[in-house]
Amino acid sequence: MTYADMRLHRASDHWEFQYPHLQWSGGISSTGAVGIYKLLINPSTELLNWHIKLTAMVLWLVSALYLIRKLINDRWVGALALLGTGALGLQFIEPTSELIGATFFNLFVLLICRQRFLLGGISLALFGLAKVEMLPASLLVLSYAAWRYRQPESMRLLFGYCFTIVLLVAPALYIHGSDGLLGGRALAVFQFHYDLYGMGSSLAGAHTPFSEAFNNPSSVMQAVLSNPREYTVFIGQSLIESLANLFISEHFYILGFLVIFWFGKHWRPELGAMSDNLNAAASVTFLLLIITVAVSTIFAFVHFRYTTRFAALVTILFAAMLERTCTQPEKYCRTPPTPGRCLSTLRITLGVLAFGGILRVPWMMAHPMKW
C-alpha cells in the first residue's frame, strides 16, 4: 500500500482537501503529486495504489533512460546500464514516495547537465520536500551546484529552489503550524529502530528498552546527552548495517563508482568546467550518497529503499565513466588498451552485473516492504 495520500476526496458537492505535512512518509511533494494524480485521473479506491506504483515505476525508469542518453554514447553500454538499473529491483519498493523523490533528483541532474538551471532548482526543491530527511541533502547539493556554476545564469537555480520551497512549505506552516515543517518525527524513528532492531547495548552487555536506556527523553539531543556511550554503540551498529545494505543493494556498482570517483583524477570536479556533465553528475550523486548515509545513521540506518535516491545515477555513472575510459583511453590510461577489446569487456561486465541483479528480482517483488 502506498503511504502518499493527499486525502483529497469528493464530499457531496465540493472537494475536501488536507494539505500534506512534511513529516508524513510521503512528505509534501510526493504526497502532493499523488493528490494531483487522484484529482486528474480519478482512479477507483481499489486501483489507486496500482496506478501510483506503476506510474512512479515508469517515471523513474524513463528518467534513468534520459540520463543514459545524455551521459552514455555507446548503445550497448546504455542498454545494459538501463537493464542493470531495472535489475536492482528498487522500482518495486514501498512506500512509493522513495521512487517519486528519486525521480525528482534524476530530473535535477538531467536539467543541470543541460544547463536548465531554473527548472533544475524546482526539481531539487521537489526532491527535498519528498521526505523530511531529503531536505538537508537538497540544501547541500544546492550549495555545491551554486558554487560550481558561478555565473549569472546559475542564480536561476537558487531562485527556482527557494521559490518552490516557499510556495509549497508556506501552506503547510499556515495549516499545520510549525509542525508542518519541523515536527518531532526524529525521536520516534530513533526509538523505533533502537527497540525493534535491538540496536545498542547497555553497559551490562544486554539490550535494554529505549525509555530505560535514555531516561525517557523528549528529543534526540536529550537522549544523546543522557547516555552518550549507549548512543555511540547505536551509531556503530547503524553504520555497519548501513554499509552492508549499500553493498548488498547495488553490489559492485557502488563500490566501483566510489573507487573511480576517488582514484580517477579525471572524474574529480573541475572548477568552472560547465561542459563536463559527467563530473557534475558524479559530484552531486556522491554528495547525495554521503548525506543519505550520514543522516540515516544518526537516527536509524540506511534501509535498502533509501538507496533508490541514487541507485539509477550510480549505475549509469559507473557505466558512463568506464565507457569514456574505453573510448578515449589516451586521456585516461597510462598504457592505453585496445579500444574495441576494452569496450567489449565493459559490455560483458555490465551484462554479468545485470544478470546477477535479475536473479534477485522475484524475491524483491514478493517482499517490497522488507527493504
Tab-separated table of C-alpha atoms in Angstrom:
chain	number	residue	atom	x	y	z
A	1	MET	CA	0.000	0.000	0.000
A	2	THR	CA	1.343	3.442	-0.859
A	3	TYR	CA	1.509	5.885	2.043
A	4	ALA	CA	1.478	9.021	-0.097
A	5	ASP	CA	-2.160	10.019	0.259
A	6	MET	CA	-3.195	13.619	-0.080
A	7	ARG	CA	-6.586	12.857	1.471
A	8	LEU	CA	-8.327	14.587	-1.393
A	9	HIS	CA	-11.880	13.332	-1.877
A	10	ARG	CA	-15.298	14.366	-3.053
A	11	ALA	CA	-17.893	15.099	-0.376
A	12	SER	CA	-21.411	15.972	-1.570
A	13	ASP	CA	-20.882	18.966	-3.858
A	14	HIS	CA	-17.324	20.009	-3.001
A	15	TRP	CA	-13.762	18.694	-2.713
A	16	GLU	CA	-12.303	18.153	0.753
A	17	PHE	CA	-8.587	18.739	0.806
A	18	GLN	CA	-5.959	18.255	3.503
A	19	TYR	CA	-2.628	19.819	2.660
A	20	PRO	CA	0.346	17.454	3.079
A	21	HIS	CA	2.688	17.525	6.036
A	22	LEU	CA	6.484	17.250	5.648
A	23	GLN	CA	6.600	14.745	8.499
A	24	TRP	CA	4.351	12.322	6.583
A	25	SER	CA	6.236	9.450	4.967
A	26	GLY	CA	5.408	10.958	1.571
A	27	GLY	CA	6.490	14.460	2.541
A	28	ILE	CA	4.916	17.400	0.728
A	29	SER	CA	5.939	16.913	-2.897
A	30	SER	CA	5.448	13.142	-3.167
A	31	THR	CA	2.130	13.302	-1.358
A	32	GLY	CA	1.127	16.320	-3.430
A	33	ALA	CA	1.990	14.531	-6.678
A	34	VAL	CA	-0.253	11.624	-5.680
A	35	GLY	CA	-3.053	14.006	-4.739
A	36	ILE	CA	-2.859	15.788	-8.094
A	37	TYR	CA	-2.876	12.415	-9.856
A	38	LYS	CA	-6.027	11.433	-7.953
A	39	LEU	CA	-7.672	14.695	-8.914
A	40	LEU	CA	-6.825	14.435	-12.625
A	41	ILE	CA	-7.181	10.690	-13.261
A	42	ASN	CA	-9.717	9.868	-10.539
A	43	PRO	CA	-8.971	6.114	-10.203
A	44	SER	CA	-11.120	3.909	-8.025
A	45	THR	CA	-10.056	3.198	-4.451
A	46	GLU	CA	-9.239	-0.424	-5.347
A	47	LEU	CA	-6.962	0.588	-8.245
A	48	LEU	CA	-5.359	3.700	-6.725
A	49	ASN	CA	-2.242	2.011	-5.346
A	50	TRP	CA	-1.622	0.144	-8.602
A	51	HIS	CA	-1.968	3.403	-10.530
A	52	ILE	CA	0.575	5.149	-8.300
A	53	LYS	CA	3.030	2.254	-8.224
A	54	LEU	CA	3.064	1.739	-11.981
A	55	THR	CA	3.210	5.459	-12.759
A	56	ALA	CA	6.091	6.043	-10.336
A	57	MET	CA	7.940	3.000	-11.696
A	58	VAL	CA	7.614	4.159	-15.301
A	59	LEU	CA	8.653	7.732	-14.497
A	60	TRP	CA	11.728	6.545	-12.577
A	61	LEU	CA	12.867	4.262	-15.401
A	62	VAL	CA	12.147	6.942	-18.030
A	63	SER	CA	14.240	9.463	-16.080
A	64	ALA	CA	17.052	6.872	-15.993
A	65	LEU	CA	16.706	6.367	-19.742
A	66	TYR	CA	17.086	10.086	-20.447
A	67	LEU	CA	20.156	10.252	-18.195
A	68	ILE	CA	21.681	7.363	-20.128
A	69	ARG	CA	21.017	9.115	-23.438
A	70	LYS	CA	22.712	12.234	-22.068
A	71	LEU	CA	25.777	10.631	-20.462
A	72	ILE	CA	26.445	7.422	-22.433
A	73	ASN	CA	27.209	7.282	-26.161
A	74	ASP	CA	27.519	3.546	-26.837
A	75	ARG	CA	24.080	1.999	-27.360
A	76	TRP	CA	25.001	-1.404	-25.957
A	77	VAL	CA	26.547	0.110	-22.846
A	78	GLY	CA	23.476	2.329	-22.427
A	79	ALA	CA	21.063	-0.585	-22.855
A	80	LEU	CA	22.962	-2.694	-20.324
A	81	ALA	CA	23.087	0.239	-17.873
A	82	LEU	CA	19.299	0.575	-18.134
A	83	LEU	CA	18.901	-3.190	-17.685
A	84	GLY	CA	21.192	-3.024	-14.662
A	85	THR	CA	19.106	-0.217	-13.180
A	86	GLY	CA	15.920	-2.232	-13.597
A	87	ALA	CA	17.610	-5.389	-12.320
A	88	LEU	CA	18.250	-3.696	-8.974
A	89	GLY	CA	14.529	-4.217	-8.357
A	90	LEU	CA	14.162	-0.923	-6.486
A	91	GLN	CA	11.202	0.062	-8.670
A	92	PHE	CA	9.093	-2.388	-6.644
A	93	ILE	CA	9.759	-0.818	-3.249
A	94	GLU	CA	7.148	0.525	-0.882
A	95	PRO	CA	6.356	3.241	0.042
A	96	THR	CA	6.288	4.709	-3.446
A	97	SER	CA	7.350	8.128	-2.121
A	98	GLU	CA	11.002	6.984	-2.288
A	99	LEU	CA	10.635	6.339	-6.014
A	100	ILE	CA	8.929	9.687	-6.615
A	101	GLY	CA	11.686	11.520	-4.737
A	102	ALA	CA	14.372	9.661	-6.719
A	103	THR	CA	12.680	10.673	-9.972
A	104	PHE	CA	12.822	14.331	-8.921
A	105	PHE	CA	16.573	14.019	-8.273
A	106	ASN	CA	17.232	12.219	-11.562
A	107	LEU	CA	15.383	15.047	-13.286
A	108	PHE	CA	17.500	17.614	-11.432
A	109	VAL	CA	20.746	16.013	-12.646
A	110	LEU	CA	19.439	15.828	-16.202
A	111	LEU	CA	18.416	19.505	-16.140
A	112	ILE	CA	21.714	20.837	-14.786
A	113	CYS	CA	23.578	18.761	-17.369
A	114	ARG	CA	21.501	20.607	-19.959
A	115	GLN	CA	22.032	23.879	-18.045
A	116	ARG	CA	18.324	24.361	-17.409
A	117	PHE	CA	19.004	25.956	-14.044
A	118	LEU	CA	15.554	27.340	-13.224
A	119	LEU	CA	13.827	24.001	-13.785
A	120	GLY	CA	16.746	22.263	-12.072
A	121	GLY	CA	16.191	24.334	-8.923
A	122	ILE	CA	12.494	23.461	-8.948
A	123	SER	CA	13.250	19.737	-9.320
A	124	LEU	CA	15.806	19.835	-6.499
A	125	ALA	CA	13.285	21.539	-4.202
A	126	LEU	CA	10.668	18.900	-5.042
A	127	PHE	CA	13.212	16.227	-4.150
A	128	GLY	CA	13.997	17.963	-0.853
A	129	LEU	CA	10.325	18.055	0.100
A	130	ALA	CA	9.649	14.420	-0.865
A	131	LYS	CA	10.706	13.205	2.610
A	132	VAL	CA	11.868	15.183	5.605
A	133	GLU	CA	15.399	13.714	5.610
A	134	MET	CA	15.855	14.625	1.934
A	135	LEU	CA	15.716	18.343	2.763
A	136	PRO	CA	19.281	18.624	4.183
A	137	ALA	CA	20.580	16.596	1.236
A	138	SER	CA	18.944	19.010	-1.211
A	139	LEU	CA	20.472	22.004	0.609
A	140	LEU	CA	23.958	20.507	0.416
A	141	VAL	CA	23.580	19.703	-3.283
A	142	LEU	CA	22.200	23.199	-3.927
A	143	SER	CA	25.189	24.808	-2.191
A	144	TYR	CA	27.619	22.746	-4.236
A	145	ALA	CA	25.846	23.422	-7.539
A	146	ALA	CA	25.682	27.179	-6.862
A	147	TRP	CA	29.418	27.162	-6.090
A	148	ARG	CA	30.307	25.074	-9.127
A	149	TYR	CA	28.297	27.036	-11.681
A	150	ARG	CA	29.449	30.513	-10.741
A	151	GLN	CA	27.800	32.575	-13.441
A	152	PRO	CA	24.730	34.833	-13.730
A	153	GLU	CA	22.613	32.001	-15.128
A	154	SER	CA	23.196	29.875	-12.033
A	155	MET	CA	21.196	32.376	-9.966
A	156	ARG	CA	18.165	30.836	-11.636
A	157	LEU	CA	18.984	27.621	-9.781
A	158	LEU	CA	18.803	29.392	-6.416
A	159	PHE	CA	15.661	31.274	-7.381
A	160	GLY	CA	13.873	28.144	-8.619
A	161	TYR	CA	14.776	26.230	-5.441
A	162	CYS	CA	13.861	28.983	-2.965
A	163	PHE	CA	10.654	29.928	-4.769
A	164	THR	CA	9.435	26.307	-4.824
A	165	ILE	CA	10.317	25.709	-1.168
A	166	VAL	CA	8.444	28.824	-0.054
A	167	LEU	CA	5.492	28.100	-2.334
A	168	LEU	CA	4.989	24.558	-1.011
A	169	VAL	CA	6.028	24.997	2.625
A	170	ALA	CA	4.042	28.180	3.355
A	171	PRO	CA	0.617	26.443	3.171
A	172	ALA	CA	1.908	23.613	5.398
A	173	LEU	CA	3.066	26.118	8.008
A	174	TYR	CA	-0.211	28.028	7.789
A	175	ILE	CA	-2.384	24.925	8.153
A	176	HIS	CA	-0.283	22.734	10.464
A	177	GLY	CA	1.797	25.379	12.251
A	178	SER	CA	5.496	24.775	12.907
A	179	ASP	CA	4.851	21.018	12.997
A	180	GLY	CA	4.125	21.232	9.265
A	181	LEU	CA	7.867	21.531	8.735
A	182	LEU	CA	9.703	20.702	11.962
A	183	GLY	CA	7.549	18.101	13.681
A	184	GLY	CA	9.211	15.689	16.107
A	185	ARG	CA	9.426	12.561	13.969
A	186	ALA	CA	13.171	12.105	14.566
A	187	LEU	CA	12.797	10.838	18.124
A	188	ALA	CA	10.086	8.363	17.119
A	189	VAL	CA	12.272	6.995	14.306
A	190	PHE	CA	15.244	6.687	16.661
A	191	GLN	CA	13.204	4.859	19.305
A	192	PHE	CA	11.585	2.547	16.740
A	193	HIS	CA	14.918	1.359	15.341
A	194	TYR	CA	16.568	1.088	18.741
A	195	ASP	CA	13.810	-1.093	20.198
A	196	LEU	CA	12.662	-3.101	17.190
A	197	TYR	CA	16.074	-3.978	15.747
A	198	GLY	CA	17.815	-4.383	19.091
A	199	MET	CA	20.473	-1.842	18.205
A	200	GLY	CA	22.658	-0.595	21.054
A	201	SER	CA	23.571	-2.371	24.262
A	202	SER	CA	23.557	-1.452	27.919
A	203	LEU	CA	26.718	-1.229	29.992
A	204	ALA	CA	25.991	-4.734	31.275
A	205	GLY	CA	26.074	-6.066	27.717
A	206	ALA	CA	22.350	-6.819	27.298
A	207	HIS	CA	19.900	-4.794	25.262
A	208	THR	CA	17.626	-2.544	27.313
A	209	PRO	CA	14.409	-0.754	26.291
A	210	PHE	CA	14.776	2.711	24.821
A	211	SER	CA	12.993	4.502	27.664
A	212	GLU	CA	15.267	2.869	30.242
A	213	ALA	CA	18.469	3.326	28.270
A	214	PHE	CA	17.890	7.030	27.610
A	215	ASN	CA	15.725	8.091	30.588
A	216	ASN	CA	12.519	8.857	28.638
A	217	PRO	CA	13.983	11.694	26.533
A	218	SER	CA	11.845	14.344	24.836
A	219	SER	CA	14.284	14.831	21.936
A	220	VAL	CA	17.150	13.045	20.213
A	221	MET	CA	19.629	15.561	21.620
A	222	GLN	CA	18.423	14.862	25.145
A	223	ALA	CA	18.791	11.133	24.521
A	224	VAL	CA	22.374	11.568	23.305
A	225	LEU	CA	23.339	13.723	26.283
A	226	SER	CA	21.703	11.384	28.800
A	227	ASN	CA	23.655	8.309	27.645
A	228	PRO	CA	26.381	9.153	25.110
A	229	ARG	CA	28.053	5.746	25.431
A	230	GLU	CA	24.858	3.889	24.537
A	231	TYR	CA	24.266	6.224	21.608
A	232	THR	CA	27.834	5.637	20.362
A	233	VAL	CA	27.169	1.893	20.317
A	234	PHE	CA	23.965	2.551	18.389
A	235	ILE	CA	25.833	4.677	15.822
A	236	GLY	CA	28.453	1.970	15.325
A	237	GLN	CA	25.860	-0.746	14.712
A	238	SER	CA	23.854	1.597	12.486
A	239	LEU	CA	26.895	2.378	10.350
A	240	ILE	CA	27.730	-1.310	9.905
A	241	GLU	CA	24.138	-2.075	8.887
A	242	SER	CA	24.109	0.901	6.507
A	243	LEU	CA	27.301	-0.094	4.716
A	244	ALA	CA	26.132	-3.702	4.417
A	245	ASN	CA	22.821	-2.626	2.878
A	246	LEU	CA	24.561	-0.268	0.469
A	247	PHE	CA	26.775	-3.049	-0.811
A	248	ILE	CA	24.043	-5.690	-0.970
A	249	SER	CA	21.515	-3.450	-2.704
A	250	GLU	CA	23.778	-2.451	-5.584
A	251	HIS	CA	26.662	-4.944	-5.286
A	252	PHE	CA	29.630	-3.730	-7.350
A	253	TYR	CA	28.061	-0.598	-8.814
A	254	ILE	CA	28.501	1.445	-5.640
A	255	LEU	CA	31.948	0.081	-4.899
A	256	GLY	CA	33.084	0.681	-8.474
A	257	PHE	CA	31.635	4.197	-8.533
A	258	LEU	CA	33.421	5.165	-5.308
A	259	VAL	CA	36.745	3.731	-6.471
A	260	ILE	CA	36.540	5.583	-9.778
A	261	PHE	CA	35.453	8.809	-8.098
A	262	TRP	CA	38.269	8.825	-5.564
A	263	PHE	CA	41.165	7.480	-7.606
A	264	GLY	CA	40.340	8.585	-11.139
A	265	LYS	CA	41.627	12.149	-11.270
A	266	HIS	CA	39.640	12.916	-14.416
A	267	TRP	CA	36.403	12.318	-12.525
A	268	ARG	CA	37.072	14.907	-9.846
A	269	PRO	CA	35.233	18.231	-10.142
A	270	GLU	CA	36.962	20.846	-12.259
A	271	LEU	CA	36.216	24.424	-11.210
A	272	GLY	CA	34.224	26.216	-13.832
A	273	ALA	CA	34.119	23.156	-16.107
A	274	MET	CA	30.488	23.583	-17.093
A	275	SER	CA	30.864	21.405	-20.147
A	276	ASP	CA	31.876	18.316	-18.152
A	277	ASN	CA	28.444	16.875	-17.421
A	278	LEU	CA	29.860	13.620	-16.136
A	279	ASN	CA	31.880	15.353	-13.415
A	280	ALA	CA	28.869	17.388	-12.317
A	281	ALA	CA	26.590	14.341	-12.170
A	282	ALA	CA	29.208	12.326	-10.266
A	283	SER	CA	29.757	15.087	-7.715
A	284	VAL	CA	26.093	15.656	-6.828
A	285	THR	CA	25.494	11.890	-6.677
A	286	PHE	CA	28.434	11.469	-4.332
A	287	LEU	CA	27.086	14.248	-2.094
A	288	LEU	CA	23.637	12.658	-2.031
A	289	LEU	CA	25.108	9.269	-1.149
A	290	ILE	CA	27.207	10.684	1.700
A	291	ILE	CA	24.439	12.814	3.245
A	292	THR	CA	21.958	9.920	2.997
A	293	VAL	CA	24.313	7.668	4.932
A	294	ALA	CA	25.123	10.390	7.478
A	295	VAL	CA	21.559	11.492	8.232
A	296	SER	CA	20.142	7.953	8.239
A	297	THR	CA	22.856	6.653	10.561
A	298	ILE	CA	22.146	9.313	13.196
A	299	PHE	CA	18.565	8.162	13.726
A	300	ALA	CA	18.368	4.671	12.214
A	301	PHE	CA	20.365	3.102	9.371
A	302	VAL	CA	20.280	3.097	5.576
A	303	HIS	CA	17.417	0.803	4.575
A	304	PHE	CA	17.547	-0.802	1.142
A	305	ARG	CA	14.802	1.523	-0.065
A	306	TYR	CA	16.903	4.605	0.747
A	307	THR	CA	19.391	3.636	-1.962
A	308	THR	CA	16.682	4.305	-4.563
A	309	ARG	CA	17.572	8.000	-4.288
A	310	PHE	CA	20.885	7.478	-6.047
A	311	ALA	CA	20.626	3.921	-7.434
A	312	ALA	CA	19.988	4.824	-11.078
A	313	LEU	CA	22.652	7.526	-11.053
A	314	VAL	CA	25.326	5.304	-9.533
A	315	THR	CA	24.667	2.534	-12.055
A	316	ILE	CA	24.634	4.920	-15.008
A	317	LEU	CA	27.741	6.822	-13.882
A	318	PHE	CA	29.618	3.571	-13.286
A	319	ALA	CA	28.930	2.602	-16.905
A	320	ALA	CA	29.489	6.115	-18.307
A	321	MET	CA	32.866	6.606	-16.630
A	322	LEU	CA	34.177	3.267	-17.831
A	323	GLU	CA	32.730	3.832	-21.303
A	324	ARG	CA	34.598	7.136	-21.594
A	325	THR	CA	37.788	5.425	-20.450
A	326	CYS	CA	37.341	2.708	-23.076
A	327	THR	CA	36.533	5.082	-25.937
A	328	GLN	CA	39.216	7.653	-25.045
A	329	PRO	CA	41.982	5.525	-23.477
A	330	GLU	CA	44.702	8.001	-24.408
A	331	LYS	CA	43.206	10.505	-21.945
A	332	TYR	CA	42.526	8.199	-19.016
A	333	CYS	CA	45.055	5.371	-19.165
A	334	ARG	CA	48.852	5.448	-18.944
A	335	THR	CA	49.021	2.298	-21.062
A	336	PRO	CA	46.062	2.577	-23.444
A	337	PRO	CA	44.351	-0.763	-24.142
A	338	THR	CA	42.795	-1.707	-27.426
A	339	PRO	CA	39.559	0.364	-27.561
A	340	GLY	CA	37.424	-2.371	-29.112
A	341	ARG	CA	38.539	-5.055	-26.658
A	342	CYS	CA	38.086	-2.698	-23.685
A	343	LEU	CA	34.552	-1.800	-24.757
A	344	SER	CA	33.655	-5.466	-25.227
A	345	THR	CA	34.933	-6.241	-21.731
A	346	LEU	CA	32.798	-3.413	-20.326
A	347	ARG	CA	29.690	-4.737	-22.072
A	348	ILE	CA	30.291	-8.231	-20.701
A	349	THR	CA	30.857	-6.851	-17.195
A	350	LEU	CA	27.648	-4.826	-17.264
A	351	GLY	CA	25.761	-7.837	-18.590
A	352	VAL	CA	27.024	-10.075	-15.769
A	353	LEU	CA	26.116	-7.468	-13.126
A	354	ALA	CA	22.651	-7.026	-14.616
A	355	PHE	CA	22.091	-10.788	-14.758
A	356	GLY	CA	23.105	-11.096	-11.106
A	357	GLY	CA	20.533	-8.472	-10.218
A	358	ILE	CA	17.797	-10.146	-12.259
A	359	LEU	CA	18.146	-13.298	-10.150
A	360	ARG	CA	17.045	-11.302	-7.087
A	361	VAL	CA	14.091	-9.523	-8.683
A	362	PRO	CA	11.438	-12.220	-7.919
A	363	TRP	CA	12.241	-12.077	-4.199
A	364	MET	CA	12.157	-8.270	-4.212
A	365	MET	CA	8.779	-8.226	-5.939
A	366	ALA	CA	7.414	-10.623	-3.338
A	367	HIS	CA	8.801	-8.678	-0.355
A	368	PRO	CA	8.656	-4.958	-1.209
A	369	MET	CA	8.324	-3.876	2.442
A	370	LYS	CA	11.310	-5.878	3.764
A	371	TRP	CA	13.779	-3.416	2.368
